[in-house]
């Protein structure tokens, strides 16, 4: 799980396969392997694993969400949305399901459904940094940088050491044309992790938009 979170897919797969050799019937391990296979781009293999779980455990939410993610990987957003809806029918307050519904509805241009989903997630999971980040991303995508900043700051308050929350806040500051403030925050991020490519890229944008092309090129 940790290696998967770090996008170390090959190493994560090695351990997942070892775990499955010790307990081949565990559906959670099959779902885990499926999630890793999605990360390596093997959507067909992932789909087969999720389908195998659903054959014996048709209400396994993780496998259902996995099937939806396989659809997304294959560009089938509408099908993914239908699968998420079916999973939410089993657990209407699923944290993962609400965020997926918000993201997919927004991608399909259904802002009303996206708003309902993200607002429901915020009501039930306001103390979850991932929910606050999802809200920040959704509103930032609409150019509502004021709301995006509010939720990014909420995420950072919940998880002060989160690089993702810091990057999200910096992104909103760029959107609000507060370039110097954004650059200062991003310099802190890359000082802690010089391998954070997303932060370097955002820093380049902040410098470029403030007119400091030399620093922008250095960051890029």
Short mmCIF file of C-alpha atoms in Angstrom, two decimals:
data_model
loop_
_atom_site.label_atom_id
_atom_site.label_comp_id
_atom_site.label_asym_id
_atom_site.label_seq_id
_atom_site.Cartn_x
_atom_site.Cartn_y
_atom_site.Cartn_z
CA UNK A 1 0.00 0.00 0.00
CA UNK A 2 2.81 2.39 0.87
CA UNK A 3 4.73 1.62 -2.31
CA UNK A 4 1.54 2.10 -4.35
CA UNK A 5 1.00 5.50 -2.71
CA UNK A 6 4.55 6.40 -3.75
CA UNK A 7 3.86 5.25 -7.35
CA UNK A 8 6.51 2.54 -6.96
CA UNK A 9 4.35 0.16 -8.97
CA UNK A 10 6.85 -2.57 -9.84
CA UNK A 11 8.02 -2.97 -6.25
CA UNK A 12 4.45 -2.74 -4.95
CA UNK A 13 3.42 -5.50 -7.37
CA UNK A 14 6.21 -7.76 -6.15
CA UNK A 15 4.93 -7.55 -2.57
CA UNK A 16 1.27 -7.83 -3.58
CA UNK A 17 1.96 -11.01 -5.55
CA UNK A 18 3.88 -12.44 -2.60
CA UNK A 19 0.96 -11.62 -0.30
CA UNK A 20 -1.49 -13.26 -2.69
CA UNK A 21 0.64 -16.40 -2.82
CA UNK A 22 0.18 -16.66 0.95
CA UNK A 23 -3.58 -16.02 0.84
CA UNK A 24 -4.97 -16.47 -2.70
CA UNK A 25 -8.62 -16.12 -1.64
CA UNK A 26 -8.35 -12.70 0.04
CA UNK A 27 -10.43 -10.26 -2.05
CA UNK A 28 -8.64 -7.24 -0.59
CA UNK A 29 -5.33 -8.50 -1.96
CA UNK A 30 -6.86 -9.08 -5.38
CA UNK A 31 -8.21 -5.52 -5.37
CA UNK A 32 -4.82 -4.24 -4.29
CA UNK A 33 -3.13 -6.02 -7.18
CA UNK A 34 -5.77 -4.56 -9.50
CA UNK A 35 -5.06 -1.04 -8.28
CA UNK A 36 -1.35 -1.59 -8.88
CA UNK A 37 -2.05 -2.97 -12.37
CA UNK A 38 -3.98 0.21 -13.14
CA UNK A 39 -0.90 2.17 -12.10
CA UNK A 40 1.25 0.21 -14.56
CA UNK A 41 -1.26 0.78 -17.36
CA UNK A 42 -2.54 -2.80 -17.40
CA UNK A 43 -6.24 -1.88 -17.32
CA UNK A 44 -7.38 -5.19 -18.85
CA UNK A 45 -5.53 -7.21 -16.20
CA UNK A 46 -6.87 -4.92 -13.49
CA UNK A 47 -10.42 -5.29 -14.79
CA UNK A 48 -10.08 -9.10 -14.72
CA UNK A 49 -8.98 -8.98 -11.09
CA UNK A 50 -11.85 -6.71 -10.05
CA UNK A 51 -14.35 -8.85 -12.00
CA UNK A 52 -13.06 -11.95 -10.22
CA UNK A 53 -13.71 -10.34 -6.85
CA UNK A 54 -17.18 -9.16 -7.87
CA UNK A 55 -18.11 -12.65 -9.04
CA UNK A 56 -17.87 -13.91 -5.45
CA UNK A 57 -18.49 -10.63 -3.62
CA UNK A 58 -20.82 -8.55 -5.85
CA UNK A 59 -21.13 -5.77 -3.26
CA UNK A 60 -17.40 -5.25 -2.77
CA UNK A 61 -17.16 -1.47 -3.09
CA UNK A 62 -13.41 -1.36 -3.67
CA UNK A 63 -13.73 -3.72 -6.63
CA UNK A 64 -16.65 -1.68 -7.99
CA UNK A 65 -14.63 1.52 -7.76
CA UNK A 66 -11.72 -0.31 -9.34
CA UNK A 67 -13.89 -1.18 -12.34
CA UNK A 68 -14.83 2.49 -12.62
CA UNK A 69 -11.16 3.48 -12.51
CA UNK A 70 -10.44 0.97 -15.27
CA UNK A 71 -13.13 2.68 -17.36
CA UNK A 72 -11.50 6.05 -16.71
CA UNK A 73 -8.11 4.65 -17.75
CA UNK A 74 -9.70 3.53 -21.02
CA UNK A 75 -11.43 6.88 -21.61
CA UNK A 76 -14.93 5.60 -20.83
CA UNK A 77 -16.04 8.36 -18.49
CA UNK A 78 -19.77 7.79 -18.90
CA UNK A 79 -19.44 4.09 -18.08
CA UNK A 80 -17.28 4.96 -15.07
CA UNK A 81 -19.92 7.40 -13.86
CA UNK A 82 -22.60 4.71 -14.07
CA UNK A 83 -20.44 2.30 -12.04
CA UNK A 84 -19.78 4.92 -9.38
CA UNK A 85 -23.49 5.62 -9.18
CA UNK A 86 -24.21 1.93 -8.68
CA UNK A 87 -21.59 1.72 -5.93
CA UNK A 88 -23.05 4.76 -4.19
CA UNK A 89 -26.46 3.09 -4.23
CA UNK A 90 -24.91 0.52 -1.87
CA UNK A 91 -23.17 3.11 0.30
CA UNK A 92 -24.49 6.63 -0.37
CA UNK A 93 -21.96 8.28 1.93
CA UNK A 94 -18.86 6.54 0.63
CA UNK A 95 -15.98 8.98 0.87
CA UNK A 96 -14.30 7.59 -2.23
CA UNK A 97 -17.55 7.36 -4.16
CA UNK A 98 -18.58 10.96 -3.53
CA UNK A 99 -15.21 12.28 -4.68
CA UNK A 100 -15.29 10.08 -7.78
CA UNK A 101 -18.83 11.24 -8.55
CA UNK A 102 -17.81 14.88 -8.23
CA UNK A 103 -14.77 14.46 -10.47
CA UNK A 104 -16.53 12.43 -13.15
CA UNK A 105 -19.65 14.63 -13.17
CA UNK A 106 -17.46 17.67 -13.63
CA UNK A 107 -15.65 15.95 -16.51
CA UNK A 108 -19.01 15.24 -18.13
CA UNK A 109 -20.08 18.87 -17.76
CA UNK A 110 -22.72 18.10 -15.12
CA UNK A 111 -21.82 20.80 -12.64
CA UNK A 112 -25.01 20.43 -10.61
CA UNK A 113 -24.23 16.79 -9.83
CA UNK A 114 -20.59 17.64 -9.15
CA UNK A 115 -21.67 20.35 -6.71
CA UNK A 116 -24.04 18.04 -4.88
CA UNK A 117 -21.39 15.36 -4.56
CA UNK A 118 -18.60 17.63 -3.32
CA UNK A 119 -20.92 19.46 -0.93
CA UNK A 120 -22.09 16.15 0.51
CA UNK A 121 -18.48 15.02 0.90
CA UNK A 122 -17.57 18.29 2.63
CA UNK A 123 -20.51 17.99 5.04
CA UNK A 124 -19.58 14.46 6.05
CA UNK A 125 -15.79 14.57 5.80
CA UNK A 126 -14.81 18.20 6.39
CA UNK A 127 -11.84 17.07 8.46
CA UNK A 128 -10.37 14.99 5.63
CA UNK A 129 -7.57 16.73 3.75
CA UNK A 130 -8.25 14.71 0.58
CA UNK A 131 -11.83 15.99 0.46
CA UNK A 132 -10.70 19.58 0.91
CA UNK A 133 -8.11 19.10 -1.84
CA UNK A 134 -10.73 17.64 -4.18
CA UNK A 135 -12.93 20.68 -3.56
CA UNK A 136 -9.99 23.00 -4.21
CA UNK A 137 -9.20 21.22 -7.47
CA UNK A 138 -12.83 21.30 -8.61
CA UNK A 139 -13.27 25.02 -7.95
CA UNK A 140 -9.85 25.84 -9.36
CA UNK A 141 -10.83 24.09 -12.58
CA UNK A 142 -13.74 26.49 -12.83
CA UNK A 143 -11.58 29.53 -12.17
CA UNK A 144 -13.19 30.05 -8.75
CA UNK A 145 -9.85 30.72 -7.16
CA UNK A 146 -11.36 32.28 -4.03
CA UNK A 147 -13.12 29.02 -3.16
CA UNK A 148 -10.15 26.98 -4.31
CA UNK A 149 -7.89 28.91 -1.93
CA UNK A 150 -10.30 28.45 0.98
CA UNK A 151 -10.32 24.68 0.59
CA UNK A 152 -6.58 24.44 -0.07
CA UNK A 153 -5.92 26.34 3.17
CA UNK A 154 -8.35 24.04 5.00
CA UNK A 155 -6.43 21.02 3.68
CA UNK A 156 -3.14 22.54 4.82
CA UNK A 157 -4.57 23.22 8.28
CA UNK A 158 -5.63 19.59 8.54
CA UNK A 159 -2.33 18.25 7.15
CA UNK A 160 0.40 20.88 7.69
CA UNK A 161 3.14 18.63 6.29
CA UNK A 162 1.25 17.68 3.13
CA UNK A 163 3.13 18.54 -0.05
CA UNK A 164 -0.07 18.10 -2.03
CA UNK A 165 -1.86 20.68 0.12
CA UNK A 166 1.01 23.14 -0.25
CA UNK A 167 1.07 22.68 -4.02
CA UNK A 168 -2.69 23.14 -4.19
CA UNK A 169 -2.48 26.39 -2.24
CA UNK A 170 0.38 27.61 -4.44
CA UNK A 171 -1.69 26.81 -7.53
CA UNK A 172 -4.58 28.90 -6.22
CA UNK A 173 -2.23 31.77 -5.45
CA UNK A 174 -0.99 31.68 -9.04
CA UNK A 175 -4.61 31.72 -10.19
CA UNK A 176 -5.20 34.77 -7.98
CA UNK A 177 -2.10 36.45 -9.56
CA UNK A 178 -0.33 36.50 -6.19
CA UNK A 179 2.86 35.28 -7.79
CA UNK A 180 5.40 36.31 -5.16
CA UNK A 181 3.39 34.62 -2.42
CA UNK A 182 3.07 31.48 -4.53
CA UNK A 183 6.80 31.45 -5.33
CA UNK A 184 7.69 31.78 -1.66
CA UNK A 185 5.55 28.79 -0.76
CA UNK A 186 6.91 26.72 -3.64
CA UNK A 187 10.50 27.51 -2.69
CA UNK A 188 9.74 26.04 0.73
CA UNK A 189 8.38 22.89 -0.91
CA UNK A 190 11.38 22.27 -3.18
CA UNK A 191 13.77 23.03 -0.32
CA UNK A 192 12.24 20.07 1.51
CA UNK A 193 11.96 17.84 -1.56
CA UNK A 194 14.09 18.74 -4.56
CA UNK A 195 12.57 15.81 -6.44
CA UNK A 196 9.08 17.34 -6.43
CA UNK A 197 8.69 17.95 -10.16
CA UNK A 198 5.16 19.34 -9.83
CA UNK A 199 6.37 21.98 -7.38
CA UNK A 200 9.29 22.96 -9.64
CA UNK A 201 6.89 23.31 -12.57
CA UNK A 202 4.49 25.48 -10.56
CA UNK A 203 7.44 27.58 -9.38
CA UNK A 204 8.43 28.08 -13.01
CA UNK A 205 4.92 29.28 -13.79
CA UNK A 206 4.92 31.69 -10.84
CA UNK A 207 8.24 33.20 -11.96
CA UNK A 208 7.22 33.31 -15.63
CA UNK A 209 3.97 35.11 -14.89
CA UNK A 210 5.70 37.59 -12.62
CA UNK A 211 8.10 38.41 -15.47
CA UNK A 212 11.23 36.79 -14.04
CA UNK A 213 12.09 34.62 -17.03
CA UNK A 214 15.59 33.67 -15.90
CA UNK A 215 14.29 32.13 -12.67
CA UNK A 216 11.42 30.55 -14.57
CA UNK A 217 13.81 28.79 -16.93
CA UNK A 218 15.95 27.63 -14.00
CA UNK A 219 12.88 26.15 -12.29
CA UNK A 220 11.67 24.45 -15.46
#
